[in-house]
Amino acid sequence: MTEIPEHLLKRAAAARAAKAGGEAPADDAAPAAGDAPAAAASDAPSAAVEKPKAAPAPLPTLDEAEAAPVVDIPVVAAAKARKRIPYWAAPVLALLPLWGIIYVFSVQPPPAGETDPFVIGKEVYTANCAGCHLPSGAGVASGGTGQQLNDGHVLATFNDPLAQVYWEHFGTDGGARADGTYGDGTQRNINDLSNNMGGFDSLSPEEMAAVVIYIREEIDGGDPADDPNFNSELFKADPGAMAALVEEVAALDPGNPDAVKDLEGAESN
């Protein structure tokens, strides 16, 4: 670094003093050793410190901003993690309500009319018998064309209810003997009346059992104890058992009503 001559320093100091309005320093006053650098530093104009320019803001674009990922709440996350129902199980689940309805009806007792021989028997009698024998069963005794069924006439003609089943199943053409007689009690003859009775083999075994019991106990006033193997109490307890006895009778040959007494369910056994 080149040293500044002393006389130049003095001139600079005098000029500064004159500008400031003070006295000029003595010529022999030498500046302090550290004044020269300070004066030089003070004479130098302070340079302005430039701040770095801020980065320009990004220009708007038409591109959609990338959506932030959505975090599921615990309940939703657990539902998504749960195992799915197999495809083959869907039909099974769909049929469960139907199965439930069937099950409920299967364990409930059937309506009273479905096991009551008097309800079933009256319906069958009204549709098939009342036209000739009259609703009361009085038959020819009150202007009907069919045989009398009330006041003990049926019980007197048919001691065994299965004998009555045979007669009603086959009718006039197949329910009588060769001589025209029928019944296992007070025998009657198909020639007693001009009106012949057709067979009711179209009735179901349950309907036949019910109408025979209805005629014997409701119309003719019989008691269940009179028919220990075939009565209303047994029908209510087990309609199928009564229907099975009717089927045994229906399997017999026509024209031979006496074959009934050989059946296992006959009252004579």
Tab-separated table of C-alpha atoms in Angstrom, residues 104-219:
chain	number	residue	atom	x	y	z
A	104	VAL	CA	-92.569	-69.999	11.866
A	105	PHE	CA	-95.621	-71.463	10.159
A	106	SER	CA	-94.263	-75.007	10.487
A	107	VAL	CA	-93.923	-74.783	14.268
A	108	GLN	CA	-97.263	-73.074	14.818
A	109	PRO	CA	-100.324	-75.249	15.363
A	110	PRO	CA	-102.580	-75.448	12.306
A	111	PRO	CA	-105.841	-73.521	12.348
A	112	ALA	CA	-108.626	-75.254	14.244
A	113	GLY	CA	-110.612	-75.958	11.089
A	114	GLU	CA	-107.805	-78.047	9.578
A	115	THR	CA	-107.976	-80.668	12.350
A	116	ASP	CA	-111.609	-80.347	13.405
A	117	PRO	CA	-113.707	-83.101	11.793
A	118	PHE	CA	-116.911	-81.166	12.469
A	119	VAL	CA	-115.691	-78.166	10.478
A	120	ILE	CA	-114.391	-80.276	7.598
A	121	GLY	CA	-117.264	-82.753	7.778
A	122	LYS	CA	-119.931	-80.043	7.657
A	123	GLU	CA	-118.358	-78.505	4.555
A	124	VAL	CA	-118.278	-81.881	2.805
A	125	TYR	CA	-121.809	-82.773	3.921
A	126	THR	CA	-123.234	-79.430	2.806
A	127	ALA	CA	-121.618	-79.724	-0.634
A	128	ASN	CA	-122.375	-83.407	-1.306
A	129	CYS	CA	-125.087	-84.790	0.993
A	130	ALA	CA	-127.486	-82.086	2.170
A	131	GLY	CA	-129.270	-81.893	-1.205
A	132	CYS	CA	-130.813	-85.351	-0.719
A	133	HIS	CA	-130.538	-85.969	3.031
A	134	LEU	CA	-131.322	-82.331	4.008
A	135	PRO	CA	-129.093	-80.238	6.296
A	136	SER	CA	-130.661	-81.793	9.372
A	137	GLY	CA	-130.222	-85.362	8.048
A	138	ALA	CA	-133.971	-86.013	8.191
A	139	GLY	CA	-133.998	-87.166	4.547
A	140	VAL	CA	-137.223	-88.827	3.418
A	141	ALA	CA	-138.746	-88.238	6.835
A	142	SER	CA	-138.957	-84.518	6.031
A	143	GLY	CA	-139.403	-84.509	2.263
A	144	GLY	CA	-135.892	-85.317	1.155
A	145	THR	CA	-135.015	-88.013	-1.386
A	146	GLY	CA	-132.195	-89.621	0.559
A	147	GLN	CA	-132.250	-92.047	3.459
A	148	GLN	CA	-132.818	-90.665	6.953
A	149	LEU	CA	-129.552	-90.057	8.821
A	150	ASN	CA	-130.647	-88.529	12.151
A	151	ASP	CA	-132.447	-89.861	15.226
A	152	GLY	CA	-130.178	-92.904	15.496
A	153	HIS	CA	-130.775	-94.290	12.007
A	154	VAL	CA	-127.138	-94.187	10.898
A	155	LEU	CA	-125.807	-95.779	14.089
A	156	ALA	CA	-128.429	-98.506	13.805
A	157	THR	CA	-127.527	-99.265	10.174
A	158	PHE	CA	-123.754	-99.103	10.591
A	159	ASN	CA	-122.444	-100.430	13.887
A	160	ASP	CA	-118.890	-99.982	12.614
A	161	PRO	CA	-118.011	-96.554	11.184
A	162	LEU	CA	-115.786	-98.333	8.625
A	163	ALA	CA	-118.912	-100.059	7.277
A	164	GLN	CA	-120.385	-96.598	6.690
A	165	VAL	CA	-117.136	-95.539	4.984
A	166	TYR	CA	-117.495	-98.527	2.632
A	167	TRP	CA	-121.084	-97.598	1.739
A	168	GLU	CA	-120.306	-93.927	1.100
A	169	HIS	CA	-117.162	-94.707	-0.895
A	170	PHE	CA	-118.789	-97.180	-3.324
A	171	GLY	CA	-122.430	-95.996	-3.247
A	172	THR	CA	-125.431	-97.983	-4.482
A	173	ASP	CA	-123.592	-99.680	-7.344
A	174	GLY	CA	-120.703	-101.147	-5.337
A	175	GLY	CA	-121.554	-100.743	-1.664
A	176	ALA	CA	-124.358	-103.317	-1.413
A	177	ARG	CA	-124.419	-107.091	-1.437
A	178	ALA	CA	-125.682	-109.078	-4.378
A	179	ASP	CA	-129.178	-109.092	-2.891
A	180	GLY	CA	-129.191	-105.303	-2.537
A	181	THR	CA	-128.694	-105.187	1.220
A	182	TYR	CA	-126.082	-103.036	2.924
A	183	GLY	CA	-125.018	-102.176	6.461
A	184	ASP	CA	-123.638	-104.340	9.276
A	185	GLY	CA	-126.488	-103.608	11.721
A	186	THR	CA	-130.095	-103.114	10.796
A	187	GLN	CA	-129.717	-103.970	7.138
A	188	ARG	CA	-131.327	-101.796	4.553
A	189	ASN	CA	-131.886	-102.386	0.876
A	190	ILE	CA	-131.086	-100.231	-2.097
A	191	ASN	CA	-134.613	-100.917	-3.347
A	192	ASP	CA	-136.197	-99.213	-0.320
A	193	LEU	CA	-135.903	-95.884	-2.073
A	194	SER	CA	-136.162	-94.929	-5.704
A	195	ASN	CA	-133.180	-92.600	-5.343
A	196	ASN	CA	-129.810	-94.292	-5.758
A	197	MET	CA	-126.727	-92.866	-4.094
A	198	GLY	CA	-123.579	-92.434	-6.124
A	199	GLY	CA	-120.172	-93.266	-4.724
A	200	PHE	CA	-117.997	-90.486	-3.278
A	201	ASP	CA	-114.639	-91.951	-4.157
A	202	SER	CA	-113.515	-88.470	-5.264
A	203	LEU	CA	-113.287	-87.306	-1.651
A	204	SER	CA	-109.858	-87.321	-0.041
A	205	PRO	CA	-109.355	-89.843	2.799
A	206	GLU	CA	-109.372	-86.982	5.331
A	207	GLU	CA	-112.635	-85.589	3.916
A	208	MET	CA	-114.295	-89.013	3.965
A	209	ALA	CA	-113.220	-89.631	7.567
A	210	ALA	CA	-114.470	-86.177	8.625
A	211	VAL	CA	-117.895	-86.453	6.981
A	212	VAL	CA	-118.527	-89.919	8.448
A	213	ILE	CA	-117.618	-88.649	11.941
A	214	TYR	CA	-119.759	-85.530	11.409
A	215	ILE	CA	-122.803	-87.610	10.430
A	216	ARG	CA	-122.398	-90.087	13.293
A	217	GLU	CA	-121.634	-87.640	16.115
A	218	GLU	CA	-123.154	-84.309	15.026
A	219	ILE	CA	-126.220	-85.256	12.951
